[in-house]
mmCIF file of C-alpha atoms in Angstrom:
data_model
loop_
_atom_site.group_PDB
_atom_site.id
_atom_site.type_symbol
_atom_site.label_atom_id
_atom_site.label_comp_id
_atom_site.label_asym_id
_atom_site.label_seq_id
_atom_site.Cartn_x
_atom_site.Cartn_y
_atom_site.Cartn_z
ATOM 1 C CA MET G 1 0.000 0.000 0.000
ATOM 2 C CA ALA G 2 2.842 2.388 0.886
ATOM 3 C CA VAL G 3 4.459 1.716 -2.454
ATOM 4 C CA LEU G 4 1.169 2.451 -4.263
ATOM 5 C CA CYS G 5 0.820 5.736 -2.418
ATOM 6 C CA ILE G 6 4.343 6.728 -3.361
ATOM 7 C CA ILE G 7 3.676 5.869 -7.012
ATOM 8 C CA LEU G 8 0.441 7.892 -6.980
ATOM 9 C CA PHE G 9 2.234 10.772 -5.324
ATOM 10 C CA LEU G 10 4.970 10.726 -7.939
ATOM 11 C CA LEU G 11 2.368 10.567 -10.712
ATOM 12 C CA CYS G 12 0.576 13.559 -9.240
ATOM 13 C CA VAL G 13 3.822 15.464 -8.963
ATOM 14 C CA GLY G 14 4.716 14.557 -12.546
ATOM 15 C CA LEU G 15 1.255 15.505 -13.806
ATOM 16 C CA GLY G 16 1.385 18.756 -11.882
ATOM 17 C CA TRP G 17 4.790 19.522 -13.337
ATOM 18 C CA TRP G 18 3.561 18.723 -16.869
ATOM 19 C CA VAL G 19 0.495 20.933 -16.443
ATOM 20 C CA TRP G 20 2.641 23.754 -15.085
ATOM 21 C CA THR G 21 5.159 23.544 -17.959
ATOM 22 C CA GLN G 22 2.372 23.428 -20.554
ATOM 23 C CA ARG G 23 0.633 26.452 -19.053
ATOM 24 C CA ARG G 24 3.949 28.251 -18.926
ATOM 25 C CA SER G 25 4.615 27.326 -22.569
ATOM 26 C CA LEU G 26 1.179 28.578 -23.637
ATOM 27 C CA ARG G 27 1.642 31.819 -21.685
ATOM 28 C CA SER G 28 4.964 32.259 -23.483
ATOM 29 C CA ALA G 29 3.263 31.728 -26.841
ATOM 30 C CA ALA G 30 0.607 34.311 -25.916
ATOM 31 C CA ALA G 31 3.365 36.757 -24.920
ATOM 32 C CA GLN G 32 5.087 36.138 -28.255
ATOM 33 C CA MET G 33 1.855 36.922 -30.116
ATOM 34 C CA ARG G 34 1.431 40.183 -28.186
ATOM 35 C CA GLN G 35 5.001 41.128 -28.982
ATOM 36 C CA LEU G 36 4.537 40.323 -32.651
ATOM 37 C CA GLU G 37 1.429 42.518 -32.702
ATOM 38 C CA GLU G 38 3.278 45.414 -31.056
ATOM 39 C CA THR G 39 6.486 45.225 -33.075
ATOM 40 C CA GLY G 40 5.145 44.010 -36.414
ATOM 41 C CA SER G 41 7.792 41.287 -36.462
ATOM 42 C CA THR G 42 7.573 38.498 -39.038
ATOM 43 C CA ALA G 43 8.817 35.832 -36.575
ATOM 44 C CA ARG G 44 6.776 32.707 -35.938
ATOM 45 C CA VAL G 45 5.189 31.804 -32.607
ATOM 46 C CA ARG G 46 6.895 28.790 -31.022
ATOM 47 C CA LEU G 47 6.250 26.578 -27.987
ATOM 48 C CA ALA G 48 8.915 26.277 -25.309
ATOM 49 C CA VAL G 49 7.795 22.733 -24.455
ATOM 50 C CA PRO G 50 6.749 20.131 -27.092
ATOM 51 C CA ASN G 51 3.008 19.523 -27.320
ATOM 52 C CA GLY G 52 1.584 17.875 -30.423
ATOM 53 C CA ALA G 53 -1.949 19.238 -30.209
ATOM 54 C CA ALA G 54 -0.849 22.755 -29.236
ATOM 55 C CA GLU G 55 1.809 22.790 -31.954
ATOM 56 C CA GLU G 56 -0.840 21.915 -34.548
ATOM 57 C CA LEU G 57 -2.923 24.807 -33.270
ATOM 58 C CA LEU G 58 0.070 27.135 -33.442
ATOM 59 C CA GLN G 59 0.751 26.092 -37.018
ATOM 60 C CA GLU G 60 -2.711 27.357 -37.937
ATOM 61 C CA VAL G 61 -2.127 30.512 -35.895
ATOM 62 C CA ASN G 62 1.164 31.123 -37.712
ATOM 63 C CA ARG G 63 -0.550 30.511 -41.057
ATOM 64 C CA LEU G 64 -3.208 33.086 -40.205
ATOM 65 C CA LEU G 65 -0.554 35.541 -39.039
ATOM 66 C CA GLU G 66 1.337 35.144 -42.316
ATOM 67 C CA ALA G 67 -1.885 35.637 -44.288
ATOM 68 C CA ARG G 68 -2.600 38.776 -42.281
ATOM 69 C CA ARG G 69 0.884 40.112 -42.939
ATOM 70 C CA ALA G 70 0.453 39.419 -46.656
ATOM 71 C CA ASP G 71 -2.880 41.282 -46.618
ATOM 72 C CA GLN G 72 -1.296 44.215 -44.815
ATOM 73 C CA ALA G 73 1.588 44.310 -47.306
ATOM 74 C CA ALA G 74 -0.854 44.177 -50.226
ATOM 75 C CA TRP G 75 -2.925 46.964 -48.647
ATOM 76 C CA ARG G 76 0.161 49.137 -48.197
ATOM 77 C CA GLU G 77 1.132 48.501 -51.822
ATOM 78 C CA ARG G 78 -2.370 49.426 -53.005
ATOM 79 C CA GLU G 79 -2.274 52.605 -50.930
ATOM 80 C CA LYS G 80 1.105 53.498 -52.386
ATOM 81 C CA SER G 81 -0.148 52.764 -55.896
ATOM 82 C CA LEU G 82 -3.269 54.871 -55.334
ATOM 83 C CA ARG G 83 -1.236 57.819 -54.046
ATOM 84 C CA GLN G 84 1.080 57.518 -57.050
ATOM 85 C CA GLN G 85 -1.892 57.362 -59.409
ATOM 86 C CA ILE G 86 -3.500 60.444 -57.859
ATOM 87 C CA SER G 87 -0.201 62.302 -58.089
ATOM 88 C CA ASN G 88 0.260 61.318 -61.733
ATOM 89 C CA ILE G 89 -3.297 62.213 -62.693
ATOM 90 C CA SER G 90 -3.021 65.574 -60.933
ATOM 91 C CA HIS G 91 0.203 66.388 -62.763
ATOM 92 C CA ASP G 92 -1.051 65.216 -66.145
ATOM 93 C CA LEU G 93 -4.267 67.223 -65.861
ATOM 94 C CA ARG G 94 -2.558 70.292 -64.435
ATOM 95 C CA THR G 95 -0.100 70.626 -67.340
ATOM 96 C CA PRO G 96 -2.604 71.389 -70.140
ATOM 97 C CA LEU G 97 -4.930 73.213 -67.735
ATOM 98 C CA THR G 98 -2.166 75.604 -66.702
ATOM 99 C CA SER G 99 -1.443 76.317 -70.345
ATOM 100 C CA ILE G 100 -5.124 76.988 -71.060
ATOM 101 C CA LEU G 101 -5.435 79.415 -68.141
ATOM 102 C CA GLY G 102 -2.248 81.192 -69.200
ATOM 103 C CA TYR G 103 -3.477 81.809 -72.726
ATOM 104 C CA LEU G 104 -6.909 82.892 -71.476
ATOM 105 C CA GLN G 105 -5.172 85.564 -69.406
ATOM 106 C CA LEU G 106 -3.254 86.701 -72.471
ATOM 107 C CA LEU G 107 -6.531 86.975 -74.384
ATOM 108 C CA GLU G 108 -7.736 89.574 -71.868
ATOM 109 C CA ASP G 109 -5.169 92.045 -73.233
ATOM 110 C CA PRO G 110 -7.153 94.675 -75.208
ATOM 111 C CA ASN G 111 -4.086 95.501 -77.291
ATOM 112 C CA LEU G 112 -3.893 92.088 -78.920
ATOM 113 C CA SER G 113 -4.047 92.026 -82.691
ATOM 114 C CA GLU G 114 -6.666 89.890 -84.380
ATOM 115 C CA GLU G 115 -3.952 87.550 -85.637
ATOM 116 C CA GLU G 116 -2.533 87.074 -82.126
ATOM 117 C CA ARG G 117 -6.024 86.502 -80.763
ATOM 118 C CA ARG G 118 -6.724 83.780 -83.330
ATOM 119 C CA GLU G 119 -3.341 82.202 -82.584
ATOM 120 C CA TYR G 120 -3.989 82.126 -78.816
ATOM 121 C CA LEU G 121 -7.510 80.767 -79.315
ATOM 122 C CA ALA G 122 -6.090 78.007 -81.500
ATOM 123 C CA VAL G 123 -3.656 77.085 -78.718
ATOM 124 C CA VAL G 124 -6.465 77.066 -76.136
ATOM 125 C CA GLU G 125 -8.543 74.816 -78.394
ATOM 126 C CA SER G 126 -5.607 72.463 -78.928
ATOM 127 C CA ARG G 127 -4.828 72.228 -75.198
ATOM 128 C CA SER G 128 -8.527 71.733 -74.402
ATOM 129 C CA LYS G 129 -8.741 68.824 -76.829
ATOM 130 C CA ALA G 130 -5.596 67.320 -75.314
ATOM 131 C CA LEU G 131 -7.128 67.674 -71.839
ATOM 132 C CA GLN G 132 -10.364 66.087 -73.023
ATOM 133 C CA SER G 133 -8.458 63.198 -74.595
ATOM 134 C CA LEU G 134 -6.453 62.668 -71.407
ATOM 135 C CA ILE G 135 -9.545 62.622 -69.205
ATOM 136 C CA THR G 136 -11.257 60.202 -71.596
ATOM 137 C CA SER G 137 -8.211 57.919 -71.537
ATOM 138 C CA PHE G 138 -8.116 57.858 -67.730
ATOM 139 C CA TYR G 139 -11.836 57.093 -67.641
ATOM 140 C CA GLU G 140 -11.615 54.307 -70.221
ATOM 141 C CA LEU G 141 -8.613 52.734 -68.515
ATOM 142 C CA SER G 142 -10.383 52.756 -65.138
ATOM 143 C CA ARG G 143 -13.447 51.109 -66.707
ATOM 144 C CA LEU G 144 -11.290 48.479 -68.391
ATOM 145 C CA GLU G 145 -9.418 47.642 -65.206
ATOM 146 C CA GLY G 146 -12.680 47.533 -63.275
ATOM 147 C CA GLY G 147 -14.306 45.151 -65.762
ATOM 148 C CA GLU G 148 -16.932 47.789 -66.658
ATOM 149 C CA TYR G 149 -16.056 48.072 -70.365
ATOM 150 C CA PRO G 150 -18.478 45.780 -72.248
ATOM 151 C CA LEU G 151 -17.208 43.908 -75.296
ATOM 152 C CA GLU G 152 -19.339 42.090 -77.831
ATOM 153 C CA ARG G 153 -18.127 38.944 -79.574
ATOM 154 C CA ALA G 154 -18.460 39.163 -83.350
ATOM 155 C CA PRO G 155 -16.390 38.463 -86.493
ATOM 156 C CA VAL G 156 -14.069 41.382 -87.303
ATOM 157 C CA ASN G 157 -12.303 42.006 -90.599
ATOM 158 C CA LEU G 158 -8.921 43.323 -89.470
ATOM 159 C CA HIS G 159 -7.889 44.169 -93.034
ATOM 160 C CA ALA G 160 -10.876 46.484 -93.510
ATOM 161 C CA SER G 161 -10.494 48.078 -90.073
ATOM 162 C CA LEU G 162 -6.787 48.751 -90.421
ATOM 163 C CA SER G 163 -6.790 49.853 -94.054
ATOM 164 C CA GLY G 164 -9.490 52.428 -93.322
ATOM 165 C CA LEU G 165 -7.522 53.876 -90.415
ATOM 166 C CA LEU G 166 -4.291 53.953 -92.403
ATOM 167 C CA ALA G 167 -6.023 55.936 -95.116
ATOM 168 C CA ALA G 168 -7.222 58.440 -92.517
ATOM 169 C CA PHE G 169 -3.786 58.747 -90.860
ATOM 170 C CA TYR G 170 -1.628 58.543 -93.985
ATOM 171 C CA SER G 171 -1.333 62.296 -94.585
ATOM 172 C CA ASP G 172 -0.493 62.861 -90.898
ATOM 173 C CA PHE G 173 2.455 60.497 -91.183
ATOM 174 C CA THR G 174 3.689 61.866 -94.507
ATOM 175 C CA ASP G 175 3.372 65.462 -93.268
ATOM 176 C CA ARG G 176 5.612 64.525 -90.339
ATOM 177 C CA GLY G 177 8.191 63.068 -92.712
ATOM 178 C CA PHE G 178 7.635 59.386 -91.970
ATOM 179 C CA ASP G 179 8.782 56.831 -94.516
ATOM 180 C CA MET G 180 5.699 54.568 -94.570
ATOM 181 C CA ALA G 181 5.759 50.870 -95.456
ATOM 182 C CA VAL G 182 2.419 49.056 -95.371
ATOM 183 C CA GLU G 183 1.904 45.344 -96.051
ATOM 184 C CA LEU G 184 -1.620 44.016 -95.467
ATOM 185 C CA GLU G 185 -2.130 40.439 -96.583
ATOM 186 C CA GLU G 186 -5.224 39.909 -98.720
ATOM 187 C CA GLY G 187 -7.878 37.275 -98.049
ATOM 188 C CA LEU G 188 -7.334 37.066 -94.289
ATOM 189 C CA PRO G 189 -10.110 35.304 -92.366
ATOM 190 C CA PRO G 190 -12.088 37.352 -89.839
ATOM 191 C CA VAL G 191 -11.136 37.114 -86.188
ATOM 192 C CA GLN G 192 -13.476 37.076 -83.224
ATOM 193 C CA GLY G 193 -13.366 40.377 -81.386
ATOM 194 C CA ASP G 194 -15.135 43.587 -80.577
ATOM 195 C CA GLU G 195 -15.056 45.897 -83.605
ATOM 196 C CA GLY G 196 -15.003 49.077 -81.533
ATOM 197 C CA ALA G 197 -12.189 47.752 -79.351
ATOM 198 C CA VAL G 198 -10.206 46.697 -82.437
ATOM 199 C CA LEU G 199 -10.507 50.193 -83.908
ATOM 200 C CA ARG G 200 -9.420 51.728 -80.609
ATOM 201 C CA VAL G 201 -6.389 49.442 -80.423
ATOM 202 C CA PHE G 202 -5.261 50.270 -83.960
ATOM 203 C CA THR G 203 -5.953 53.987 -83.485
ATOM 204 C CA ASN G 204 -3.884 54.120 -80.301
ATOM 205 C CA LEU G 205 -0.998 52.284 -81.937
ATOM 206 C CA LEU G 206 -0.967 54.664 -84.896
ATOM 207 C CA ARG G 207 -1.207 57.731 -82.650
ATOM 208 C CA ASN G 208 1.584 56.430 -80.451
ATOM 209 C CA ALA G 209 3.862 55.959 -83.457
ATOM 210 C CA LEU G 210 2.877 59.350 -84.864
ATOM 211 C CA ASP G 211 3.516 61.172 -81.594
ATOM 212 C CA HIS G 212 6.682 59.410 -80.494
ATOM 213 C CA GLY G 213 8.224 57.819 -83.561
ATOM 214 C CA GLN G 214 10.379 59.264 -86.299
ATOM 215 C CA GLY G 215 11.781 58.283 -89.663
ATOM 216 C CA GLY G 216 10.546 54.832 -90.621
ATOM 217 C CA MET G 217 7.111 53.389 -89.966
ATOM 218 C CA GLU G 218 5.985 49.864 -90.859
ATOM 219 C CA VAL G 219 2.534 48.306 -90.541
ATOM 220 C CA ARG G 220 1.987 44.632 -91.357
ATOM 221 C CA LEU G 221 -0.998 42.326 -91.191
ATOM 222 C CA TYR G 222 -0.504 38.639 -91.968
ATOM 223 C CA ARG G 223 -1.625 35.133 -91.085
ATOM 224 C CA GLU G 224 0.445 32.978 -88.785
ATOM 225 C CA GLY G 225 -0.999 29.526 -88.183
ATOM 226 C CA GLU G 226 -4.472 29.810 -86.696
ATOM 227 C CA SER G 227 -4.014 33.503 -85.935
ATOM 228 C CA VAL G 228 -3.789 36.848 -87.679
ATOM 229 C CA VAL G 229 -0.883 39.040 -86.587
ATOM 230 C CA SER G 230 -0.810 42.825 -86.616
ATOM 231 C CA LEU G 231 2.658 44.356 -86.377
ATOM 232 C CA PHE G 232 3.419 48.053 -85.878
ATOM 233 C CA ARG G 233 7.067 49.175 -86.061
ATOM 234 C CA ASN G 234 8.527 52.665 -85.875
ATOM 235 C CA GLN G 235 11.960 54.139 -85.390
ATOM 236 C CA THR G 236 12.573 55.931 -82.120
ATOM 237 C CA ASP G 237 15.344 57.419 -80.005
ATOM 238 C CA ASP G 238 13.213 57.626 -76.862
ATOM 239 C CA LEU G 239 13.209 54.065 -75.568
ATOM 240 C CA THR G 240 15.852 51.780 -74.107
ATOM 241 C CA GLN G 241 15.777 48.021 -73.582
ATOM 242 C CA GLU G 242 15.086 48.669 -69.895
ATOM 243 C CA ASP G 243 11.958 50.626 -70.844
ATOM 244 C CA VAL G 244 10.395 47.947 -73.058
ATOM 245 C CA PRO G 245 8.944 45.676 -70.307
ATOM 246 C CA ARG G 246 7.166 48.722 -68.853
ATOM 247 C CA VAL G 247 5.723 50.449 -71.928
ATOM 248 C CA PHE G 248 2.216 49.148 -71.137
ATOM 249 C CA ASP G 249 2.426 50.339 -67.528
ATOM 250 C CA ARG G 250 0.406 53.516 -66.996
ATOM 251 C CA PHE G 251 2.779 54.673 -64.253
ATOM 252 C CA PHE G 252 5.682 54.361 -66.649
ATOM 253 C CA THR G 253 3.796 56.444 -69.190
ATOM 254 C CA SER G 254 2.921 59.085 -66.622
ATOM 255 C CA ASP G 255 6.516 59.274 -65.457
ATOM 256 C CA LYS G 256 7.625 59.724 -69.060
ATOM 257 C CA MET G 257 5.266 62.673 -69.369
ATOM 258 C CA ARG G 258 7.528 64.544 -67.023
ATOM 259 C CA THR G 259 10.468 64.270 -69.394
ATOM 260 C CA GLY G 260 8.570 65.019 -72.577
ATOM 261 C CA ARG G 261 9.219 61.502 -73.920
ATOM 262 C CA ASN G 262 5.972 59.887 -72.817
ATOM 263 C CA THR G 263 4.354 56.995 -74.623
ATOM 264 C CA GLY G 264 0.985 58.115 -73.225
ATOM 265 C CA LEU G 265 -1.901 56.171 -71.781
ATOM 266 C CA GLY G 266 -2.711 54.798 -75.224
ATOM 267 C CA LEU G 267 -0.485 51.738 -74.874
ATOM 268 C CA ALA G 268 -1.940 50.887 -71.464
ATOM 269 C CA ILE G 269 -5.395 50.899 -73.079
ATOM 270 C CA VAL G 270 -4.091 48.774 -75.981
ATOM 271 C CA LYS G 271 -2.819 46.150 -73.544
ATOM 272 C CA ALA G 272 -6.023 46.172 -71.485
ATOM 273 C CA LEU G 273 -8.266 45.786 -74.541
ATOM 274 C CA ALA G 274 -6.078 43.086 -76.080
ATOM 275 C CA ASP G 275 -6.108 41.137 -72.819
ATOM 276 C CA ARG G 276 -9.890 41.409 -72.603
ATOM 277 C CA MET G 277 -10.193 39.961 -76.112
ATOM 278 C CA GLY G 278 -7.742 37.162 -75.363
ATOM 279 C CA CYS G 279 -5.122 38.460 -77.798
ATOM 280 C CA PRO G 280 -1.449 38.196 -76.757
ATOM 281 C CA VAL G 281 0.388 41.505 -77.122
ATOM 282 C CA SER G 282 4.136 42.048 -76.899
ATOM 283 C CA ALA G 283 6.645 44.861 -77.319
ATOM 284 C CA ALA G 284 10.249 44.752 -78.498
ATOM 285 C CA LEU G 285 13.082 47.109 -79.369
ATOM 286 C CA SER G 286 15.792 46.237 -81.876
ATOM 287 C CA ASP G 287 18.306 48.476 -83.648
ATOM 288 C CA GLY G 288 16.290 51.614 -82.906
ATOM 289 C CA TRP G 289 13.005 50.077 -84.082
ATOM 290 C CA PHE G 290 10.195 49.776 -81.551
ATOM 291 C CA GLU G 291 7.498 47.246 -82.384
ATOM 292 C CA ILE G 292 4.205 46.080 -80.947
ATOM 293 C CA LYS G 293 2.815 42.731 -82.041
ATOM 294 C CA ILE G 294 -0.725 41.533 -81.407
ATOM 295 C CA THR G 295 -1.858 37.994 -82.184
ATOM 296 C CA TRP G 296 -5.564 37.680 -82.996
ATOM 297 C CA PRO G 297 -6.887 34.079 -82.747
ATOM 298 C CA ILE G 298 -9.013 33.165 -85.752
ATOM 299 C CA GLN G 299 -11.116 30.725 -83.742
ATOM 300 C CA GLY G 300 -12.241 33.468 -81.361
ATOM 301 C CA TRP G 301 -11.675 34.052 -77.691
ATOM 302 C CA ASN G 302 -13.057 31.677 -75.090
ATOM 303 C CA LYS G 303 -14.562 34.197 -72.709
ATOM 304 C CA VAL G 304 -15.552 37.843 -72.785
ATOM 305 C CA ASN G 305 -15.051 39.406 -69.368
#
């Protein structure tokens, strides 16, 4: 009997010790969590004493903590991006607006000649149209990124769409001294796309080349397997190889506006529309020639967002 009592006593002491160490370990884990919350540390919560069930619980706690940190990092990045976007939009709108206000003040001078007045009014009109175009581009890009830009699936004749635009832009390019080379393959099958979006893509690509290219300009349309490819190439001194991966980034374009070498929001809209229609788009720079290639699947896109 005495031996049994001793054994029970030792078991109670051992159990008491185990309970005490486990409670101490859990208190330590709770203290670690409070410290992590206060310091923002990325360390993991650990138990001082092994405990299978508690360690499994802590694994889930650590997973939730890591998910929370990822959410916080993503939120900070979104906030930073939003502040950058607001700053860029403010700058890009302020530039033409400041010019408009300046010329309106000049027009108040009663001593202006009629020729000077017409000249200043022409500048105001030009800057106003540029401001309107910029606001429209910001609005369209926001709708595209928010999935609020409806597209309708229908057969589109790329040859007809592009040839019509080239005819409209041809004198603009020749007046600027571009050496035009156009090669549009005949008999191309229609692709599945939104006709309005296709026209906007081609218009933006031509305007981008007109505004920022120089010298040579090439436009090609040809079949490649089960796709039709549109290729726009123009000579330029503005871009470097480091710039090419970012030419579709609206922040890159806004930054370029500050140096006078911007590619504009047009390419960001081109990329967004092409993505919505399921058409791969790529950019490249080689020997001073900048090119944008879009591949239009003949069989159509699988889903319209």
